[in-house]
Short mmCIF file of C-alpha atoms in Angstrom, two decimals:
data_model
loop_
_atom_site.label_atom_id
_atom_site.label_comp_id
_atom_site.label_asym_id
_atom_site.label_seq_id
_atom_site.Cartn_x
_atom_site.Cartn_y
_atom_site.Cartn_z
CA MET M 9 39.01 -8.95 93.30
CA ILE M 10 39.73 -5.76 91.34
CA LYS M 11 36.92 -4.48 89.48
CA VAL M 12 36.99 -1.28 87.01
CA GLU M 13 34.00 0.25 85.28
CA HIS M 14 33.77 2.82 82.28
CA LEU M 15 37.39 3.86 83.39
CA TYR M 16 37.90 7.14 81.35
CA LYS M 17 41.80 9.20 81.50
CA LYS M 18 42.20 12.33 80.05
CA PHE M 19 46.00 14.14 80.04
CA GLY M 20 44.63 17.73 78.91
CA THR M 21 42.47 17.19 75.67
CA ASN M 22 44.33 13.83 75.06
CA GLU M 23 41.71 10.83 75.89
CA VAL M 24 44.61 8.01 77.07
CA LEU M 25 42.04 6.02 77.98
CA THR M 26 38.43 5.47 76.65
CA ASP M 27 35.84 3.45 78.56
CA ILE M 28 37.54 0.42 79.90
CA SER M 29 35.85 -2.28 81.76
CA ALA M 30 37.45 -4.91 82.83
CA GLU M 31 37.99 -7.69 86.22
CA ILE M 32 40.71 -9.57 87.60
CA LYS M 33 39.67 -12.29 90.09
CA LYS M 34 41.32 -13.69 92.83
CA GLY M 35 44.92 -16.16 92.23
CA GLU M 36 44.47 -14.55 88.47
CA VAL M 37 47.30 -13.71 86.08
CA VAL M 38 46.11 -11.31 83.74
CA SER M 39 48.56 -10.08 81.10
CA ILE M 40 47.82 -6.45 79.27
CA ILE M 41 49.61 -6.11 75.86
CA GLY M 42 49.21 -3.65 73.18
CA PRO M 43 51.51 -1.29 71.11
CA SER M 44 53.74 1.44 72.82
CA GLY M 45 50.94 4.60 73.36
CA SER M 46 48.20 2.20 73.43
CA GLY M 47 47.84 3.09 77.16
CA LYS M 48 48.44 -0.09 79.03
CA SER M 49 50.96 1.09 81.85
CA THR M 50 48.27 4.47 82.23
CA PHE M 51 45.89 1.81 82.81
CA LEU M 52 47.80 -0.27 85.21
CA ARG M 53 48.40 2.83 86.77
CA CYS M 54 45.18 3.55 87.58
CA LEU M 55 44.83 0.48 89.01
CA ASN M 56 46.24 2.06 92.47
CA MET M 57 45.63 5.46 91.57
CA LEU M 58 48.97 6.57 90.83
CA GLU M 59 47.11 8.34 88.00
CA ILE M 60 43.77 9.98 89.18
CA PRO M 61 41.21 8.54 86.65
CA THR M 62 39.34 11.21 84.82
CA SER M 63 35.60 9.26 85.12
CA GLY M 64 34.70 5.52 86.23
CA LYS M 65 35.47 3.11 89.16
CA VAL M 66 38.11 1.13 90.13
CA LEU M 67 36.60 -1.42 93.02
CA VAL M 68 39.08 -3.30 95.16
CA ASN M 69 37.10 -5.84 97.07
CA GLY M 70 34.18 -3.69 96.78
CA ARG M 71 35.84 -0.71 98.21
CA ASP M 72 36.22 2.34 95.60
CA LEU M 73 39.50 3.60 95.50
CA THR M 74 38.21 6.95 93.60
CA GLY M 75 36.87 7.61 97.05
CA PRO M 76 38.19 9.49 99.79
CA LYS M 77 42.48 9.82 100.19
CA LYS M 78 42.68 8.19 103.08
CA GLU M 79 40.96 5.03 101.62
CA ILE M 80 43.67 4.93 98.85
CA GLU M 81 46.69 4.68 101.26
CA ASN M 82 44.81 1.73 103.29
CA ILE M 83 43.90 -0.13 99.89
CA ARG M 84 47.51 0.54 98.01
CA GLN M 85 48.66 -1.66 100.93
CA GLN M 86 46.94 -4.08 99.54
CA ILE M 87 48.17 -3.76 95.96
CA GLY M 88 52.24 -4.25 94.98
CA MET M 89 53.40 -2.60 92.36
CA VAL M 90 56.85 -3.44 90.46
CA PHE M 91 58.19 -0.53 88.03
CA GLN M 92 60.09 -0.93 84.57
CA HIS M 93 62.97 1.51 86.33
CA PHE M 94 62.95 -0.19 89.97
CA HIS M 95 62.73 2.88 91.57
CA LEU M 96 64.59 1.40 94.91
CA PHE M 97 65.27 3.58 97.42
CA PRO M 98 69.07 4.12 96.47
CA HIS M 99 70.13 5.71 100.18
CA MET M 100 68.81 2.63 101.67
CA THR M 101 70.40 -1.09 101.89
CA VAL M 102 68.86 -3.78 99.96
CA LEU M 103 67.54 -4.95 103.94
CA ASP M 104 66.74 -1.45 104.41
CA ASN M 105 64.40 -1.37 101.25
CA LEU M 106 62.23 -4.56 102.48
CA THR M 107 61.63 -3.70 105.85
CA TYR M 108 61.14 0.54 105.82
CA ALA M 109 57.59 0.17 104.32
CA PRO M 110 56.49 -2.47 106.71
CA MET M 111 57.93 -0.90 109.88
CA LYS M 112 56.51 2.20 108.85
CA VAL M 113 53.34 1.58 107.47
CA LYS M 114 52.22 -1.80 109.20
CA GLY M 115 54.16 -1.03 112.31
CA LEU M 116 55.83 -4.52 112.23
CA LYS M 117 58.84 -4.79 114.75
CA LYS M 118 62.17 -4.48 113.05
CA ALA M 119 63.13 -8.09 114.24
CA VAL M 120 60.12 -9.30 112.31
CA ALA M 121 60.53 -7.16 109.50
CA GLU M 122 64.06 -8.47 108.99
CA GLU M 123 63.18 -11.86 109.56
CA LYS M 124 60.11 -11.83 106.76
CA ALA M 125 62.58 -9.74 104.48
CA ARG M 126 65.55 -12.50 104.98
CA THR M 127 62.86 -15.05 103.78
CA LEU M 128 61.99 -13.05 100.81
CA LEU M 129 65.57 -12.02 99.72
CA GLN M 130 66.01 -15.77 99.63
CA ARG M 131 62.98 -16.82 97.52
CA VAL M 132 64.35 -14.26 94.99
CA GLY M 133 67.90 -15.70 95.23
CA LEU M 134 69.44 -12.52 96.66
CA SER M 135 69.93 -13.38 100.56
CA ASP M 136 74.05 -12.49 100.09
CA LYS M 137 73.00 -8.86 99.28
CA GLU M 138 70.92 -7.62 102.18
CA LYS M 139 73.89 -5.31 102.99
CA ALA M 140 74.30 -3.84 99.72
CA TYR M 141 73.20 -0.79 98.21
CA PRO M 142 71.00 -0.60 94.74
CA SER M 143 73.68 1.02 92.95
CA SER M 144 75.98 -1.74 93.31
CA LEU M 145 73.22 -4.46 91.92
CA SER M 146 72.80 -5.31 88.16
CA GLY M 147 69.24 -4.44 86.89
CA GLY M 148 67.97 -7.91 87.02
CA GLN M 149 69.00 -7.98 90.71
CA LYS M 150 67.72 -4.99 91.38
CA GLN M 151 64.15 -5.66 89.57
CA ARG M 152 64.07 -8.66 92.07
CA VAL M 153 64.68 -6.82 95.00
CA ALA M 154 62.08 -4.43 93.59
CA ILE M 155 59.66 -7.36 93.71
CA ALA M 156 60.71 -8.48 97.40
CA ARG M 157 60.23 -4.98 98.48
CA ALA M 158 56.74 -4.99 97.14
CA LEU M 159 56.18 -8.56 98.65
CA ALA M 160 57.28 -7.67 101.77
CA MET M 161 53.89 -5.88 102.58
CA GLU M 162 52.11 -8.81 101.77
CA PRO M 163 49.86 -7.75 98.73
CA GLU M 164 47.03 -9.36 97.64
CA LEU M 165 47.44 -8.07 94.17
CA MET M 166 50.47 -7.38 92.37
CA LEU M 167 51.05 -4.95 89.91
CA PHE M 168 54.14 -5.03 86.99
CA ASP M 169 54.35 -2.33 84.78
CA GLU M 170 57.05 -3.49 81.87
CA PRO M 171 59.46 -5.05 84.62
CA THR M 172 61.78 -6.46 82.30
CA SER M 173 61.72 -3.58 79.47
CA ALA M 174 65.10 -1.83 81.08
CA LEU M 175 66.61 -4.97 81.38
CA ASP M 176 69.88 -6.35 79.54
CA PRO M 177 68.60 -9.32 77.05
CA GLU M 178 70.32 -12.11 79.66
CA MET M 179 68.93 -10.77 83.03
CA VAL M 180 65.49 -10.59 81.56
CA LYS M 181 65.41 -14.71 82.39
CA GLU M 182 66.06 -14.38 86.04
CA VAL M 183 63.13 -11.50 86.65
CA LEU M 184 60.79 -13.73 85.00
CA ASP M 185 61.34 -16.36 86.71
CA VAL M 186 60.65 -14.93 90.00
CA MET M 187 57.68 -14.14 88.49
CA LYS M 188 56.68 -17.27 87.27
CA ASP M 189 57.05 -18.95 90.53
CA LEU M 190 55.18 -16.22 92.17
CA ALA M 191 52.35 -16.76 89.67
CA LYS M 192 52.23 -20.29 90.59
CA SER M 193 52.10 -19.67 94.33
CA GLY M 194 48.81 -18.53 94.01
CA MET M 195 49.39 -14.73 93.62
CA THR M 196 47.06 -12.62 91.51
CA MET M 197 48.95 -10.70 89.06
CA ALA M 198 48.24 -7.94 86.48
CA VAL M 199 51.42 -7.86 84.18
CA VAL M 200 52.15 -5.02 81.43
CA THR M 201 54.56 -6.82 79.05
CA HIS M 202 55.92 -6.95 75.91
CA GLU M 203 57.15 -10.51 76.83
CA MET M 204 55.10 -12.33 74.65
CA GLY M 205 56.64 -15.40 76.11
CA PHE M 206 55.41 -14.89 79.02
CA ALA M 207 52.41 -14.00 78.28
CA ARG M 208 51.66 -17.11 76.57
CA GLU M 209 53.07 -19.22 78.91
CA VAL M 210 52.09 -17.87 82.07
CA ALA M 211 48.77 -15.62 82.22
CA ASP M 212 45.24 -16.82 82.42
CA ARG M 213 43.87 -14.14 80.58
CA VAL M 214 45.02 -11.55 78.32
CA LEU M 215 44.09 -8.02 77.44
CA PHE M 216 44.57 -6.16 74.18
CA LEU M 217 44.88 -2.77 74.51
CA ASP M 218 44.97 -0.25 71.37
CA HIS M 219 44.55 3.78 71.64
CA GLY M 220 43.36 3.43 74.70
CA ALA M 221 40.14 1.03 74.58
CA LEU M 222 40.17 -2.34 75.56
CA VAL M 223 40.00 -4.06 71.95
CA GLU M 224 40.07 -7.58 72.82
CA GLU M 225 40.46 -10.53 75.87
CA GLY M 226 40.73 -13.90 76.00
CA GLN M 227 42.61 -17.01 76.85
CA PRO M 228 46.35 -16.79 75.89
CA GLN M 229 45.62 -20.27 73.36
CA GLU M 230 42.92 -18.71 72.05
CA PHE M 231 44.21 -15.05 71.22
CA PHE M 232 47.65 -16.21 70.37
CA THR M 233 46.65 -18.23 67.84
CA SER M 234 43.33 -16.85 66.57
CA PRO M 235 43.02 -13.23 67.15
CA LYS M 236 39.48 -12.02 66.61
CA THR M 237 40.20 -8.66 65.53
CA GLU M 238 42.18 -7.27 63.06
CA ARG M 239 44.14 -4.74 65.26
CA ALA M 240 45.25 -7.56 67.18
CA ARG M 241 46.22 -9.68 64.35
CA ASP M 242 48.18 -6.64 63.10
CA PHE M 243 49.69 -6.44 66.41
CA LEU M 244 50.78 -9.66 66.83
CA GLU M 245 52.08 -10.18 62.94
CA LYS M 246 54.43 -7.44 64.25
CA VAL M 247 55.88 -8.70 67.43
CA LEU M 248 55.63 -12.64 67.41
CA MET C 15 104.90 50.13 103.62
CA ASN C 16 104.50 50.57 107.60
CA LEU C 17 103.07 47.16 109.07
CA ASP C 18 103.25 46.81 112.65
CA PHE C 19 101.98 44.06 114.45
CA SER C 20 103.18 44.30 117.58
CA GLN C 21 101.05 47.24 119.28
CA MET C 22 98.13 44.81 118.06
CA VAL C 23 99.22 42.12 120.55
CA PRO C 24 97.59 43.42 123.71
CA TYR C 25 94.21 43.48 121.86
CA ILE C 26 94.53 39.92 120.88
CA PRO C 27 92.26 38.01 123.05
CA PHE C 28 89.71 40.78 122.82
CA ILE C 29 89.46 40.11 119.16
CA LEU C 30 89.55 35.85 119.45
CA GLU C 31 86.69 36.45 122.07
CA GLY C 32 84.63 37.90 118.74
CA ILE C 33 85.01 34.52 117.09
CA TRP C 34 82.66 32.38 119.59
CA VAL C 35 80.49 35.91 119.56
CA THR C 36 80.10 35.46 115.58
CA LEU C 37 80.04 32.15 115.64
CA LYS C 38 77.24 32.05 118.27
CA PHE C 39 74.73 34.05 116.21
CA VAL C 40 75.91 32.29 112.59
CA ILE C 41 75.11 28.61 113.98
CA VAL C 42 71.52 30.03 115.34
CA ALA C 43 70.78 31.66 112.31
CA ILE C 44 71.69 29.02 109.92
CA ILE C 45 69.57 26.37 112.01
CA LEU C 46 66.40 28.61 112.12
CA GLY C 47 66.74 29.34 108.36
CA SER C 48 67.62 25.47 108.07
CA ILE C 49 64.41 24.75 109.56
CA LEU C 50 62.33 27.87 108.29
CA GLY C 51 63.66 26.94 104.53
CA THR C 52 62.75 23.91 104.55
CA ILE C 53 58.83 24.32 105.63
CA LEU C 54 58.50 26.74 103.33
CA ALA C 55 60.09 24.49 100.42
CA LEU C 56 57.62 22.19 101.74
CA PHE C 57 54.62 24.75 101.13
CA LYS C 58 56.41 25.73 97.60
CA ILE C 59 56.03 21.89 96.19
CA GLY C 60 52.74 21.13 98.30
CA SER C 61 49.09 21.44 96.79
CA ILE C 62 47.65 24.26 99.32
CA LYS C 63 47.57 27.41 97.24
CA PRO C 64 47.30 30.27 100.13
CA LEU C 65 50.74 28.25 101.80
CA ARG C 66 52.57 28.29 98.31
CA TRP C 67 51.48 32.17 97.83
CA PHE C 68 53.00 32.75 101.27
CA ALA C 69 56.31 31.20 100.50
CA ASP C 70 56.60 32.81 97.30
CA ALA C 71 55.75 36.11 98.46
CA TYR C 72 57.71 35.82 101.55
CA THR C 73 61.36 34.52 99.32
CA SER C 74 60.43 37.51 96.57
CA ILE C 75 60.83 39.78 99.76
CA PHE C 76 63.58 38.75 101.39
CA ARG C 77 65.27 38.21 98.23
CA GLY C 78 64.30 41.32 97.49
CA THR C 79 65.57 43.95 99.31
CA PRO C 80 68.94 44.44 100.97
CA LEU C 81 69.86 42.20 103.96
CA ILE C 82 71.48 45.22 105.50
CA LEU C 83 67.93 46.80 105.54
CA GLN C 84 66.23 44.14 107.11
CA LEU C 85 68.55 44.04 109.98
CA MET C 86 67.74 48.10 110.51
CA ILE C 87 64.47 47.60 110.02
CA ILE C 88 64.38 44.41 112.72
CA TYR C 89 66.58 46.55 115.06
CA TYR C 90 65.48 49.81 114.97
CA SER C 91 61.51 49.22 114.22
CA ILE C 92 60.53 46.35 117.05
CA PRO C 93 61.77 49.00 119.77
CA GLN C 94 59.89 51.94 118.14
CA LEU C 95 56.47 49.83 117.50
CA THR C 96 56.28 47.52 120.22
CA GLY C 97 58.25 49.44 122.77
CA TYR C 98 60.38 46.16 123.26
CA ASP C 99 64.06 46.91 123.13
CA ILE C 100 65.36 44.09 121.16
CA SER C 101 69.12 43.41 121.48
CA PRO C 102 71.74 42.98 118.61
CA PHE C 103 71.64 39.50 119.14
CA LEU C 104 68.38 38.68 118.64
CA SER C 105 68.70 40.85 115.61
CA ALA C 106 71.13 39.41 114.14
CA ILE C 107 69.60 35.95 114.46
CA LEU C 108 66.19 37.11 113.12
CA ALA C 109 67.47 39.07 110.27
CA PHE C 110 70.20 36.56 109.10
CA GLY C 111 68.02 33.38 109.85
CA LEU C 112 64.69 34.89 108.17
CA ASN C 113 66.98 36.04 104.81
CA SER C 114 68.78 32.97 104.65
CA SER C 115 65.53 30.78 104.98
CA ALA C 116 63.95 32.32 101.74
CA TYR C 117 67.79 31.48 99.97
CA ILE C 118 67.48 27.66 101.51
CA SER C 119 63.93 27.48 100.45
CA GLU C 120 65.04 27.83 96.89
CA ILE C 121 67.86 25.57 97.23
CA ILE C 122 66.15 22.89 99.01
CA ARG C 123 62.34 23.00 96.61
CA ALA C 124 65.16 22.86 93.29
CA GLY C 125 66.74 19.64 95.34
CA ILE C 126 63.30 17.79 96.14
CA GLN C 127 62.09 18.47 92.48
CA ALA C 128 65.23 16.78 91.05
CA VAL C 129 64.69 13.36 93.20
CA ASP C 130 63.55 11.27 90.48
CA LYS C 131 59.38 11.34 90.15
CA GLY C 132 59.53 7.40 90.53
CA GLN C 133 60.69 7.45 94.15
CA MET C 134 57.64 8.92 95.53
CA GLU C 135 55.70 6.74 92.93
CA ALA C 136 57.38 3.85 94.53
CA ALA C 137 56.40 5.40 98.03
CA GLN C 138 52.65 5.91 97.35
CA ALA C 139 52.53 2.65 95.64
CA LEU C 140 53.80 1.06 99.37
CA GLY C 141 51.27 2.96 101.15
CA ILE C 142 53.68 5.19 102.54
CA PRO C 143 52.10 8.33 104.31
CA TYR C 144 53.08 11.84 102.49
CA ARG C 145 55.24 13.07 106.00
CA ALA C 146 56.90 9.87 106.25
CA MET C 147 57.60 9.60 102.52
CA MET C 148 59.20 13.69 102.43
CA LYS C 149 61.41 12.86 105.80
CA ASP C 150 62.49 9.31 105.01
CA ILE C 151 62.81 8.85 101.44
CA ILE C 152 62.46 12.13 99.38
CA LEU C 153 64.90 14.92 101.81
CA PRO C 154 67.56 12.86 102.27
CA GLN C 155 67.98 12.32 99.03
CA ALA C 156 67.44 15.68 98.10
CA LEU C 157 69.77 16.48 100.68
CA LYS C 158 73.19 14.77 98.69
CA ASN C 159 72.12 16.72 95.80
CA ILE C 160 72.19 20.03 97.12
CA LEU C 161 74.27 19.53 100.11
CA PRO C 162 77.03 21.97 97.88
CA ALA C 163 74.94 24.62 97.05
CA LEU C 164 73.82 24.70 100.82
CA MET C 165 77.49 24.88 101.76
CA ASN C 166 77.58 27.78 99.69
CA GLU C 167 74.81 29.76 101.38
CA PHE C 168 76.57 28.70 104.79
CA ILE C 169 79.53 30.29 103.94
CA THR C 170 77.92 33.16 102.41
CA LEU C 171 75.92 33.51 105.82
CA THR C 172 79.26 33.34 107.77
CA LYS C 173 81.04 36.40 105.82
CA GLU C 174 78.07 38.59 105.47
CA SER C 175 77.27 38.28 109.42
CA ALA C 176 80.04 41.02 109.36
CA ILE C 177 77.58 43.70 108.60
CA VAL C 178 75.94 43.54 112.19
CA SER C 179 78.89 45.40 112.99
CA THR C 180 76.62 48.22 112.11
CA ILE C 181 74.34 47.65 114.64
CA GLY C 182 77.07 47.49 117.58
CA TYR C 183 76.93 43.96 117.79
CA LEU C 184 80.45 43.18 119.06
CA ASP C 185 81.34 40.78 116.52
CA LEU C 186 84.84 39.84 115.10
CA MET C 187 84.31 42.95 112.41
CA ARG C 188 83.33 45.51 115.31
CA ARG C 189 85.99 44.61 117.61
CA ALA C 190 88.72 45.29 114.24
CA GLN C 191 87.32 48.49 114.06
CA VAL C 192 87.45 49.08 117.55
CA VAL C 193 91.23 48.43 118.06
CA GLY C 194 91.74 50.33 114.69
CA SER C 195 90.31 53.37 116.32
CA ASP C 196 92.09 53.13 119.50
CA LEU C 197 95.48 52.49 117.99
CA PHE C 198 94.70 54.96 115.05
CA ARG C 199 96.07 51.91 112.92
CA ASN C 200 93.39 49.70 110.93
CA PHE C 201 94.74 47.57 108.59
CA GLU C 202 96.82 45.45 110.99
CA PRO C 203 93.47 44.59 113.10
CA LEU C 204 91.40 44.31 109.32
CA LEU C 205 94.08 42.18 108.06
CA PHE C 206 93.97 39.92 111.58
CA VAL C 207 89.93 39.36 111.14
CA GLY C 208 89.95 38.56 107.61
CA LEU C 209 92.14 35.69 108.29
CA ILE C 210 90.02 34.75 110.94
CA TYR C 211 86.80 34.59 108.47
CA TRP C 212 89.30 32.59 106.15
CA CYS C 213 89.73 30.26 108.22
CA LEU C 214 86.27 29.98 109.57
CA VAL C 215 84.75 29.38 106.20
CA MET C 216 87.87 26.62 105.33
CA GLY C 217 86.70 24.98 109.05
CA LEU C 218 83.01 24.93 107.04
CA THR C 219 84.13 23.76 103.93
CA VAL C 220 85.98 20.83 105.32
CA ILE C 221 82.92 19.92 107.59
CA GLY C 222 81.18 20.11 104.17
CA ARG C 223 83.41 17.69 102.73
CA MET C 224 83.32 15.37 105.24
CA PHE C 225 79.69 15.06 105.29
CA GLU C 226 79.67 14.92 101.62
CA ARG C 227 81.29 11.67 101.96
CA ARG C 228 79.56 9.87 104.43
CA LEU C 229 76.12 10.85 102.08
CA LYS C 230 78.42 9.40 99.36
CA GLN C 231 78.72 5.81 100.80
CA SER C 232 75.39 4.99 99.27
CA ASP C 233 76.93 5.26 95.63
#
């Protein structure tokens, strides 16, 4: 589904990502973990070109994202993204947040887009909020709307950039539940997270990044019980 | 103290007609300035270097020289250079529209840059094209932040409009002067149009507040 080859990213002289190659297969849920500053968010953002890689390739279904600009816009429609700070459109109602892109980008009729949006809101448990503005929602509700907004474009791949890090503790579960539900439905997902419980329980594979390099990858069971590298062991000792 | 408004009474309709004369070119200048200002602001934040350079140079020239000078140059130099006899009305619209677009572009640029960067990323991640993103996502949010500054600019423009009296355009200010020299009494007509200007600005302020409340709907 998505393949990364020899990805490098520099900010000025600061090398944030060093020679990362990885692949995410269709239907797979991959957790990307690592200490803060390890480059995991930058890596995720390179997957839909929110950060332009310094060198290397990102291939989505064989199409090169590092190519011309028009191509990026088309491929981005197939990749949904959920941010740490939600980034809902504050001047639009919840329903408009969900229908805007499908209508504008995919040319859906208003009625069709709204019907689909309502189905999605039901799925994330927020049917009663369609007329509300984002400012009146709690963090957990905002994030669930943000997930629904991304799903409204019917993406093949969903990227999650620390989706629960900005939430109050009691709201983490409602968001993780939606994500688990999504994983079960067969969605391909790449999740940057500090929720080791989620990585362990839901992910098919774990990528461990440190200092911009892909240090270790493996099945969650294996990785969490017997990490192969020193650095992964150190990290797990601190967070578990 | 020797105030006598009674002598002015026959001239009141003549002065009141000036309200529309002033408003007419102020409104057109505001519209022209807003459109041009938005375009210049987009040039300034865009990635095309020559356009950015042009917008910066434009702003520097129109902010860096007196408005009355720009007005004079347009009114006197266009006939001299091209032979086209430009009317005071058109000169006024051009001078005020071009001048205020320089200020408005700076206000809008600041407003766009104050919108959370995440909004742009969210729009990009959804595959929304640049134009649609600017029009429907970024500019509406920027407008909310800059409305007070924008109203300020419109109020300034309304009051500064009085300098078109210098090219013989029969606006409120010029009419006060005409009446004053007719009566050999200047204070009363000047006081009278002063009051009218104040009312116009209050009207603008009220409209701005109403607009602000409507944009606050989503808070």
